[in-house]
Amino acid sequence: MATTVRRDTTTLPAAELGPENPLPPLKPLDAAHGLDDRDLRGLPRDMARQLGYEPLRSVLPARVRDGYGRERTATSFDTLVIENTRLRVTVLPGLGGRIHSLFHKPTGRELLYRNPVFQPADFALNGAWYSGGIEWNIGATGHTALSCAPLHAARLTAPDGGEMVRLWEWERLRDIPFQVDLWLPEDSDFLHVGVRIRNPHERPVPVYWWSNIAVPEERRVLAPADEAWHYGYARTLRKVPVPEHDGVDRTRPPRAEFPADYFYDVPDGARRWIAALDEDGHGLAQTSTPTLRGRKLFVWGTGTGGRRWQRWLTEPGTGGYAEIQAGLARTQLEHVRLDAESEFAWLESYGPLTADPDVVHGADWAAARGEAQARLEQALPAAAVDAAYDQWRPRADAEPEETLAVGSGWGALEVLRGQYKLPGTPFAEATLGPEQEPWLELLHSGAVPEPRRVGPPGPTLVAPHWRDMLETAPARPHAEYHLGVAQWHAGDLAQAVRSWERGLELAPSRWPLLRCLAVADQESGHVERAADRYAEAFDDLCAERRDDGVVWSAATAALGREAIGALVAAGRAEAARSVWDRLHAHTRQTGRFRLIEAQLLLAEGELRAARAIFDEGFEVADLREADEVMGEVWAAVSDEPLPERYDFRMRP
């Protein structure tokens, strides 16, 4: 059969994504990935430079996705299916363009770890993320802010005359467009993936890319390296031998104790590939053109926390998984400079690999990786990958022929503003929606419109060109609010505070500005003033909110959560209890707020009542990766070991 592309659906037990958090994320969700300056000494010069290059200050202009829960119901998802005689590729365009399944038809094998459920968890840069398949991580260190967002998708002619799927979107953290072309040649065992990241600006931008592939963990992971950079949740980066260090073969995921990253130090000039093979020598291989430099293994480990996370992210009893990855840099802690008006482009290939199991699982590492590489060369020669790239590259500018899915309107807004010419990735004005309307008004009239009805403010754009427009817009309350957010993101904290204070003087809706000022007070160490402003902001929100619907409930929960934390930190438990009492009843019953209630009870000296909450049981749906709050609160209520159901610890 010739390669075909079709629309379809798949049904999964799924938790609802829920609403976005309406509060602007003025601070990163965490600092889980980073190094102390002292740790940079002794590293390769280019690595050290890229480790310190343009880390995120926040996830603005994106919004945090934390409105999901843990109750799952059968849900239908739109899919795109690319199929030939050998492979069937299933893509989820509405969930980051992830490859959900890569099924090898002759052997009847699923080559990926295919998650049987859709369960968001707090792993993405902006919150909601889910495990399984192949995801495209762009933006900054971590899982992309597009993990649970729709991408544009279209059908077009492939380089060999067949059909190809293009995915594309505007990546908002770095303000750049990207595309992913999925090309499955007729009768091929390997899916080709052409990736292009463009910088249309007159300034360089920091770029991050890692293709993340989930595979069953009962595999041996092979790559062309004798050393790796090890990074664990103790936040240290060190060179270790491959495959074994500290007496454990780290290329076998089930033998690890704690979660960890291993970034393979692939020698310059070596073919770029990574593979995960089962005990019979069967599995998946990924290879690419040289631009995609890095290769990585992530393991969850056998410790209590790692196993707990595995069950949390999927369905208990369905087997664990590991991740093999490929990226632009040696490690995921680095960002790479993309010069003005230039681009990065490369081609990746994914397909089945079979090798001699006695060799690839033997004690001789050089023989094992040599066998895997030799079998890969037979299945897909390096020269064939280079040739496929050369075939695809002229097609990267080809215009889509049939729309298959629609992403956001943010790219259309940026193309209108910058008058960019982006062949191959059209951002149609028809995709502009209500969130873009105030910014279209600013673009055309130079003014930010005041809201027509009371409600939480919409998203803020923070790129330098939008900040410049906000600087010259009439100084009305809504404009001052957005200007302050943009100035804060740029690191101009004093000017941000002045903008918010100016807006506060005339604002009919005060709580969004008061909340921003409270965050600024926290950052400057003014604990009491932050508590005062949070209390006033919550009072104002409660007086203003119109109903118990999704929008106001999300705003009340988000502001209440922050306000209670600030008031408890200031030793004002009674005021924190007042906030608690005005939360919506359904909010108070969620797992996150059950944990907050335990913290509040501890502040009130009610240790036994706080312990009772743990005894009753709860689940914090948006528990953050590497967050140790569960153990900290438990230690305050009990001298007993942390119960397994609450143990998500990712380090010794």
XYZ file of C-alpha atoms in Angstrom:
652
model
C 0.000 0.000 0.000
C 1.116 3.567 -0.627
C 1.589 5.732 2.432
C -1.709 7.226 3.559
C -2.710 9.959 5.998
C -6.148 9.926 7.585
C -8.053 11.471 10.445
C -9.266 9.146 13.185
C -10.055 9.102 16.898
C -8.843 7.118 19.886
C -10.616 6.695 23.204
C -8.699 6.725 26.485
C -9.586 6.954 30.162
C -8.738 10.638 30.637
C -8.733 13.335 33.279
C -10.108 16.701 32.165
C -7.471 19.374 31.598
C -9.609 21.978 33.318
C -9.153 25.758 33.106
C -5.871 27.644 32.953
C -4.687 29.480 36.032
C -5.675 33.137 35.395
C -2.853 34.627 37.516
C 0.239 35.611 35.513
C 3.132 33.266 36.430
C 5.599 35.893 37.660
C 7.994 33.240 38.971
C 9.110 29.884 37.531
C 7.167 26.950 38.920
C 10.417 25.593 40.342
C 14.189 25.633 40.071
C 14.555 21.869 39.792
C 17.012 22.038 36.911
C 20.072 24.154 37.500
C 23.664 24.260 38.683
C 25.613 26.368 41.123
C 28.254 28.549 39.442
C 30.912 26.551 41.257
C 29.759 23.422 39.439
C 30.583 25.011 36.073
C 34.309 24.841 36.753
C 36.064 22.136 34.765
C 33.263 21.677 32.236
C 33.907 22.002 28.483
C 33.908 25.681 27.587
C 30.967 25.543 25.172
C 28.915 23.521 27.645
C 29.623 25.950 30.493
C 28.669 28.892 28.286
C 25.406 27.290 27.201
C 24.556 26.231 30.764
C 24.448 29.897 31.747
C 22.787 31.200 28.576
C 19.358 32.817 29.041
C 17.577 30.662 31.634
C 13.861 31.368 31.968
C 12.763 34.021 34.465
C 9.184 32.763 34.233
C 6.950 30.891 31.809
C 5.324 34.112 30.623
C 3.581 34.717 28.302
C 2.215 31.178 28.740
C -0.275 30.437 31.460
C -0.026 27.712 34.071
C -2.200 24.641 33.487
C -3.168 23.357 36.954
C -6.916 22.861 36.672
C -6.875 19.089 36.083
C -7.754 16.336 38.520
C -7.385 12.565 38.864
C -10.869 11.365 37.943
C -10.771 9.708 34.531
C -13.624 9.014 32.139
C -13.648 7.540 28.627
C -12.724 10.418 26.309
C -12.324 10.585 22.536
C -9.220 12.298 21.121
C -8.685 13.333 17.511
C -5.748 11.550 15.892
C -3.836 11.634 12.634
C -2.760 8.233 11.333
C 0.170 7.869 8.938
C 0.447 4.342 7.555
C 2.281 2.210 5.008
C 2.753 -1.563 4.685
C 5.252 -1.596 7.580
C 4.361 1.072 10.148
C 1.280 2.726 11.599
C 1.978 6.077 13.264
C -0.694 7.678 15.474
C -0.358 11.392 16.289
C -2.297 13.537 18.791
C -2.400 17.019 17.178
C -4.458 18.465 20.035
C -1.925 17.388 22.675
C 1.377 18.846 21.547
C 1.532 16.835 18.323
C 2.788 13.841 20.277
C 3.290 10.499 18.540
C 1.027 8.320 20.653
C 1.866 5.025 18.948
C 4.490 3.641 16.554
C 3.250 0.189 15.581
C 5.385 -2.204 13.503
C 2.897 -4.244 11.480
C 5.053 -7.211 10.320
C 5.991 -8.151 13.901
C 2.868 -6.852 15.655
C 5.038 -4.847 18.079
C 4.365 -1.457 19.616
C 7.779 0.233 19.503
C 6.995 2.891 22.122
C 5.645 2.943 25.638
C 2.024 3.726 24.795
C 0.326 5.167 27.858
C -3.115 3.540 28.226
C -4.505 6.664 29.950
C -4.346 10.436 29.619
C -3.389 11.722 33.057
C -1.934 15.235 33.290
C 0.716 15.829 35.950
C 2.793 18.856 36.943
C 5.943 18.216 34.896
C 5.760 20.733 32.052
C 7.284 24.184 32.274
C 3.753 25.509 32.728
C 2.217 22.577 34.580
C 0.163 19.956 32.744
C 2.122 17.197 31.000
C 1.468 13.527 30.343
C 3.745 10.538 29.789
C 4.211 8.156 26.879
C 4.978 8.269 23.150
C 7.310 10.749 21.448
C 7.057 14.399 22.468
C 8.684 17.476 20.956
C 10.241 19.600 23.710
C 11.013 23.150 22.645
C 11.464 26.336 24.659
C 13.639 25.874 27.722
C 14.956 23.228 30.090
C 12.036 20.947 30.855
C 8.908 19.648 29.155
C 7.450 22.105 26.661
C 4.663 24.518 27.576
C 2.868 23.055 24.536
C 2.615 19.581 26.104
C -1.184 19.752 26.317
C -1.819 22.406 23.665
C -3.129 22.019 20.092
C -0.746 22.401 17.156
C -1.547 23.332 13.585
C -1.483 20.273 11.330
C -1.815 19.765 7.586
C -1.393 17.223 4.831
C 1.085 17.886 2.021
C 3.106 16.023 -0.565
C 6.128 14.150 0.795
C 9.552 14.237 -0.848
C 8.896 10.836 -2.481
C 5.525 11.918 -3.867
C 3.450 10.280 -1.130
C 1.661 11.992 1.753
C 3.264 13.788 4.698
C 1.943 15.456 7.866
C 3.233 18.835 9.003
C 2.829 20.077 12.575
C 3.680 23.671 13.455
C 3.135 26.374 16.059
C 4.541 29.583 17.504
C 6.632 28.738 20.579
C 5.829 31.614 22.922
C 8.509 31.281 25.618
C 11.234 32.063 23.070
C 8.922 33.791 20.571
C 9.821 31.606 17.562
C 8.015 29.348 15.066
C 8.863 25.693 14.548
C 7.661 22.798 12.415
C 7.765 19.000 12.569
C 7.293 17.107 9.284
C 6.319 13.433 9.632
C 7.289 11.531 6.499
C 6.843 7.773 6.165
C 8.240 6.609 2.819
C 6.385 3.837 1.036
C 7.336 0.354 2.362
C 9.802 1.875 4.859
C 10.371 0.552 8.389
C 11.494 4.013 9.489
C 9.516 7.186 10.078
C 11.460 10.298 9.086
C 10.891 13.466 11.120
C 12.118 16.740 9.654
C 12.381 19.520 12.232
C 12.972 23.215 11.624
C 13.233 26.051 14.167
C 13.330 29.575 12.743
C 14.342 32.881 14.269
C 12.592 35.652 12.326
C 13.854 38.391 14.659
C 16.738 40.835 14.264
C 18.330 39.512 17.455
C 19.616 36.104 18.527
C 17.383 33.845 20.603
C 18.167 30.961 22.968
C 16.889 27.647 21.630
C 16.168 24.321 23.301
C 15.059 21.059 21.688
C 14.843 17.485 22.950
C 12.821 14.741 21.295
C 11.625 12.587 24.181
C 10.806 8.915 23.506
C 9.094 6.743 26.103
C 10.034 3.044 25.931
C 9.219 0.088 28.216
C 11.818 0.091 30.995
C 12.673 -3.606 30.641
C 15.189 -2.704 27.953
C 18.900 -2.159 27.612
C 19.696 1.307 26.304
C 22.625 1.563 23.904
C 24.362 4.625 22.478
C 27.795 5.278 20.916
C 29.504 6.545 24.084
C 31.843 5.337 26.820
C 31.042 8.214 29.186
C 27.975 10.191 30.211
C 27.129 13.330 32.135
C 25.067 12.255 35.146
C 22.478 14.667 36.557
C 20.293 13.737 39.511
C 17.866 15.542 41.754
C 20.733 16.519 44.045
C 21.399 18.986 41.159
C 24.992 18.057 40.409
C 26.490 17.326 36.987
C 29.412 14.918 36.778
C 31.097 12.701 34.219
C 30.631 8.950 34.796
C 31.698 5.856 32.836
C 29.256 3.924 30.647
C 27.809 1.392 31.169
C 28.753 0.896 34.817
C 29.473 3.209 37.706
C 29.153 2.719 41.450
C 28.899 -0.992 40.744
C 25.640 -0.767 38.759
C 25.045 -1.107 35.004
C 23.209 2.166 34.351
C 22.202 1.212 30.802
C 19.582 -1.113 32.320
C 16.806 1.129 33.750
C 15.411 -1.403 36.290
C 18.764 -1.460 38.107
C 18.718 2.246 39.049
C 17.559 3.193 42.534
C 16.696 6.874 42.096
C 15.540 9.006 39.146
C 18.451 10.334 37.123
C 19.530 11.669 33.712
C 22.455 10.240 31.755
C 23.579 12.473 28.881
C 25.819 10.363 26.667
C 29.061 12.006 25.597
C 28.911 10.987 21.937
C 32.304 11.662 20.285
C 32.488 14.260 17.532
C 32.153 12.635 14.129
C 30.327 9.561 15.457
C 26.930 8.608 14.091
C 24.125 10.001 16.293
C 21.812 7.238 17.508
C 20.250 5.609 20.561
C 18.360 2.327 20.939
C 16.380 0.421 23.562
C 16.293 -3.377 23.094
C 14.485 -6.094 25.041
C 15.911 -9.400 26.230
C 15.357 -10.928 22.777
C 17.226 -8.097 21.058
C 14.112 -6.374 19.678
C 13.206 -2.743 20.169
C 13.365 0.817 18.887
C 16.190 2.846 17.372
C 16.359 6.592 16.868
C 19.015 8.241 14.703
C 19.494 11.659 13.137
C 21.637 13.982 11.112
C 24.535 15.483 13.140
C 22.793 18.745 14.146
C 20.826 16.825 16.778
C 23.901 16.282 18.899
C 22.846 14.971 22.312
C 21.524 11.589 23.475
C 20.056 10.841 26.882
C 18.595 8.143 29.113
C 16.190 9.026 31.928
C 15.337 6.403 34.545
C 12.745 6.505 37.309
C 14.581 4.026 39.511
C 13.326 1.299 41.809
C 12.996 3.495 44.909
C 9.630 4.118 46.500
C 9.296 7.608 45.019
C 10.197 6.560 41.475
C 7.729 3.679 41.513
C 5.064 5.955 42.977
C 5.531 8.443 40.155
C 5.276 5.657 37.568
C 1.925 4.526 38.966
C 0.817 8.164 39.263
C 1.457 8.951 35.585
C -0.145 5.853 34.101
C -2.290 2.900 35.089
C -1.030 0.596 37.859
C -0.082 -2.819 36.541
C 0.754 -1.675 33.006
C 4.547 -1.753 33.365
C 7.072 0.998 33.852
C 8.865 3.073 31.279
C 12.130 4.884 30.688
C 12.917 7.760 28.329
C 15.513 7.903 25.588
C 16.042 11.341 24.119
C 17.872 13.353 21.472
C 18.679 17.060 21.650
C 20.546 20.043 20.240
C 23.101 20.225 23.078
C 25.070 17.735 25.179
C 22.709 18.179 28.142
C 19.231 19.482 28.817
C 20.596 22.194 31.097
C 21.908 24.107 28.071
C 20.351 26.575 25.646
C 21.852 27.095 22.195
C 22.151 30.468 20.460
C 20.233 30.832 17.199
C 21.400 33.905 15.327
C 19.093 36.558 13.946
C 17.079 35.604 10.851
C 18.520 32.098 10.755
C 17.358 28.560 11.481
C 18.224 25.105 12.744
C 17.068 22.099 10.724
C 17.684 18.365 10.976
C 16.116 14.990 10.263
C 15.406 12.205 12.746
C 14.425 8.608 11.965
C 12.515 6.144 14.163
C 12.024 2.450 13.548
C 12.457 -1.155 14.714
C 15.861 -2.634 15.453
C 16.817 -6.262 16.034
C 20.276 -7.313 17.221
C 21.950 -10.410 18.666
C 20.590 -10.560 22.236
C 23.641 -12.369 23.592
C 25.882 -9.550 22.373
C 23.753 -6.504 23.164
C 23.010 -7.828 26.657
C 26.550 -9.103 27.237
C 29.214 -7.738 29.545
C 31.358 -6.335 26.710
C 30.012 -2.810 26.234
C 32.064 -2.062 23.126
C 30.756 -5.228 21.498
C 27.172 -4.484 22.575
C 27.015 -0.988 21.141
C 29.031 -2.112 18.110
C 26.466 -4.830 17.390
C 23.575 -2.380 17.743
C 25.241 0.171 15.480
C 26.069 -2.466 12.861
C 22.450 -3.678 12.796
C 21.236 -0.092 12.543
C 23.587 0.513 9.627
C 22.071 -2.511 7.881
C 18.494 -1.412 8.605
C 19.031 2.293 7.853
C 22.503 3.381 6.709
C 23.738 6.753 7.885
C 24.039 7.762 4.243
C 20.320 7.045 3.790
C 19.466 9.418 6.655
C 21.614 12.140 5.091
C 19.952 11.505 1.716
C 16.481 11.682 3.295
C 17.412 15.022 4.858
C 18.557 16.328 1.481
C 15.264 15.158 -0.053
C 13.164 16.707 2.685
C 14.930 20.039 3.002
C 13.489 21.633 -0.178
C 10.017 20.470 0.925
C 10.269 22.309 4.252
C 9.035 25.482 2.505
C 6.206 23.722 0.657
C 2.804 25.109 1.529
C 0.300 22.835 3.307
C -2.346 21.391 1.008
C -5.120 20.390 3.435
C -5.721 21.580 6.981
C -6.056 18.698 9.447
C -6.017 20.515 12.804
C -5.813 24.097 14.078
C -3.525 25.434 16.813
C -3.564 28.811 18.548
C -3.940 32.321 17.158
C -0.731 33.637 18.715
C 1.368 32.917 15.634
C -1.055 34.842 13.436
C -0.779 37.822 15.771
C 3.028 37.755 15.647
C 3.087 37.434 11.860
C 0.743 40.420 11.584
C 2.915 42.478 13.900
C 6.265 41.546 12.378
C 5.115 41.082 8.768
C 7.149 37.881 8.715
C 7.412 35.669 5.658
C 7.426 32.061 6.854
C 7.059 29.727 3.868
C 5.581 26.377 4.811
C 4.047 27.433 8.125
C 1.090 29.746 7.504
C -0.423 31.415 10.539
C -3.812 32.399 9.157
C -5.672 35.458 10.454
C -8.734 33.230 10.748
C -7.106 31.613 13.791
C -7.163 34.890 15.753
C -9.546 34.665 18.710
C -10.751 36.506 21.816
C -7.397 36.228 23.634
C -5.659 38.040 20.780
C -8.285 40.818 20.418
C -6.835 43.268 22.992
C -3.401 42.915 21.417
C -4.774 43.494 17.930
C -6.309 46.694 19.304
C -2.952 47.724 20.762
C -1.253 46.939 17.465
C -3.728 48.945 15.381
C -4.646 51.837 17.691
C -1.759 52.017 20.162
C -4.096 51.587 23.155
C -5.061 48.676 25.394
C -8.851 48.447 25.645
C -10.373 48.423 29.093
C -12.451 45.260 29.757
C -16.134 45.551 28.908
C -17.161 43.366 31.830
C -15.680 42.370 35.151
C -13.436 39.318 35.106
C -9.846 38.111 35.504
C -7.461 39.816 33.040
C -6.459 37.960 29.904
C -2.915 36.788 29.078
C -0.062 39.306 28.900
C 2.434 39.462 26.038
C 5.938 40.199 27.260
C 8.273 40.181 24.242
C 10.317 43.387 23.806
C 8.213 44.683 20.897
C 4.975 44.334 22.864
C 6.561 45.862 25.945
C 7.615 48.857 23.850
C 4.034 49.310 22.645
C 2.728 49.074 26.205
C 5.213 51.752 27.272
C 3.657 54.241 24.854
C 0.003 53.205 25.307
C -2.351 55.518 27.254
C -1.750 54.884 30.964
C -5.110 53.318 31.798
C -5.393 50.664 34.539
C -5.470 47.633 32.250
C -2.491 48.879 30.253
C -0.538 49.525 33.469
C -1.318 46.002 34.675
C 0.002 44.413 31.462
C 2.960 46.799 31.295
C 3.987 45.849 34.825
C 3.851 42.140 33.970
C 6.000 42.720 30.863
C 8.503 44.841 32.827
C 8.684 42.199 35.547
C 9.454 39.539 32.960
C 12.235 41.748 31.573
C 13.815 41.975 35.032
C 12.863 45.621 35.602
C 11.185 44.972 38.940
C 11.141 48.553 40.198
C 9.410 49.826 37.073
C 6.923 46.948 37.262
C 5.961 47.964 40.780
C 5.544 51.592 39.715
C 3.285 50.556 36.806
C 1.102 48.402 39.066
C 0.885 51.174 41.658
C -0.183 53.696 38.989
C -2.820 51.286 37.723
C -4.114 50.712 41.242
C -5.024 54.369 41.706
C -7.859 54.254 39.148
C -8.540 50.536 38.681
C -12.161 49.430 39.097
C -10.805 45.888 39.610
C -7.975 46.056 42.158
C -7.204 42.445 43.025
C -5.080 41.569 39.939
C -2.786 44.551 40.633
C -2.672 43.901 44.376
C -1.692 40.298 43.781
C 1.185 41.354 41.488
C 2.388 43.828 44.116
C 2.180 41.100 46.768
C 4.464 38.869 44.685
C 6.891 41.791 44.351
C 6.810 42.246 48.144
C 7.608 38.563 48.630
C 10.545 38.776 46.245
C 11.944 41.796 48.112
C 11.533 40.152 51.529
C 8.597 42.241 52.779
C 6.637 39.367 54.298
C 4.129 41.455 56.269
C 3.337 43.798 53.410
C 2.911 40.852 51.049
C 0.436 39.304 53.501
C -1.483 42.596 53.756
C -1.753 42.916 49.991
C -2.784 39.300 49.515
C -5.521 39.696 52.145
C -6.776 42.877 50.482
C -6.615 41.271 47.029
C -8.680 38.294 48.167
C -11.252 40.561 49.814
C -11.556 42.511 46.569
C -11.912 39.374 44.451
C -14.671 38.015 46.688
C -16.547 41.304 46.427
C -16.168 41.304 42.653
C -16.755 37.681 41.625
C -20.052 37.108 39.893
C -20.714 33.374 40.128
C -19.391 29.918 40.984
C -18.524 29.129 37.374
C -15.247 27.852 35.991
C -13.543 31.241 35.486
C -14.252 32.715 38.900
C -13.644 29.393 40.680
C -10.213 29.135 39.041
C -9.345 32.716 40.017
C -10.553 32.231 43.591
C -8.632 28.976 43.991
C -5.417 30.397 42.522
C -5.439 33.603 44.560
C -6.656 31.829 47.705
C -3.840 29.315 47.502
C -1.215 32.057 47.298
C -2.889 34.221 49.933
C -3.105 31.431 52.510
C 0.567 30.629 51.988
C 1.587 34.277 52.426
C -0.556 34.765 55.515
C 0.688 31.584 57.187
C 4.280 32.634 56.413
C 3.571 35.931 58.185
C 2.183 34.112 61.239
C -1.392 35.227 60.581
C -3.313 31.977 60.775
C -6.622 33.651 61.628
C -6.541 35.751 58.455
C -5.543 32.662 56.467
C -8.556 30.819 57.906
C -10.766 33.683 56.731
C -9.505 33.145 53.193
C -10.068 29.390 53.512
C -13.668 29.891 54.594
C -14.466 31.901 51.455
C -13.098 29.362 48.976
C -15.692 27.451 47.006
C -16.713 24.190 48.676
C -15.637 22.084 45.681
C -12.214 23.765 45.744
C -11.689 22.895 49.410
C -12.329 19.219 48.649
C -9.552 18.892 46.064
C -6.319 17.199 47.081
C -4.185 20.335 46.763
C -6.438 22.186 49.192
C -6.643 19.247 51.583
C -2.854 19.571 51.862
C -3.206 23.343 52.330
C -5.764 22.704 55.064
C -3.270 20.457 56.861
C -0.680 23.239 56.677
C -3.227 25.751 57.966
C -4.203 23.470 60.860
C -0.533 23.132 61.789
C -0.253 26.933 61.842
C -3.257 26.990 64.165
C -1.616 24.435 66.463
C -4.125 21.705 65.553
C -1.608 18.907 65.005
C -4.065 16.061 65.556
C -6.542 17.496 63.031
C -3.749 17.979 60.498
C -2.692 14.356 60.946
C -6.308 13.241 60.472
C -6.294 14.686 56.937
C -3.429 12.377 56.012
C -5.182 9.445 57.650
C -8.334 10.128 55.634
C -6.280 10.172 52.427
C -5.973 12.658 49.578
C -4.226 13.048 46.215
C -2.574 16.300 45.115
C -3.203 16.175 41.372
C -0.748 18.983 40.587
C 2.131 17.839 42.796
C 5.248 19.285 41.166
C 8.132 17.146 39.968
C 10.763 17.039 42.768
C 8.438 18.872 45.190
C 9.083 17.524 48.702
C 6.191 19.285 50.437
C 4.353 16.035 51.208
C 7.270 14.735 53.244
C 7.795 18.086 54.967
C 4.197 18.379 56.145
C 4.095 14.715 57.166
C 7.229 15.191 59.266
C 5.444 18.005 61.109
C 2.460 15.797 61.992
C 4.151 12.442 62.642
C 7.393 10.766 63.666
C 6.474 7.720 61.584
C 7.984 6.970 58.145
C 6.287 8.710 55.249
C 3.477 6.435 53.960
C 4.093 5.059 50.486
C 1.003 6.735 49.046
C 2.543 10.146 49.860
C 6.135 9.289 48.955
C 7.157 11.036 45.705
C 10.770 11.704 46.710
C 13.181 11.731 43.780
C 16.480 11.770 45.673
C 18.022 9.965 48.646
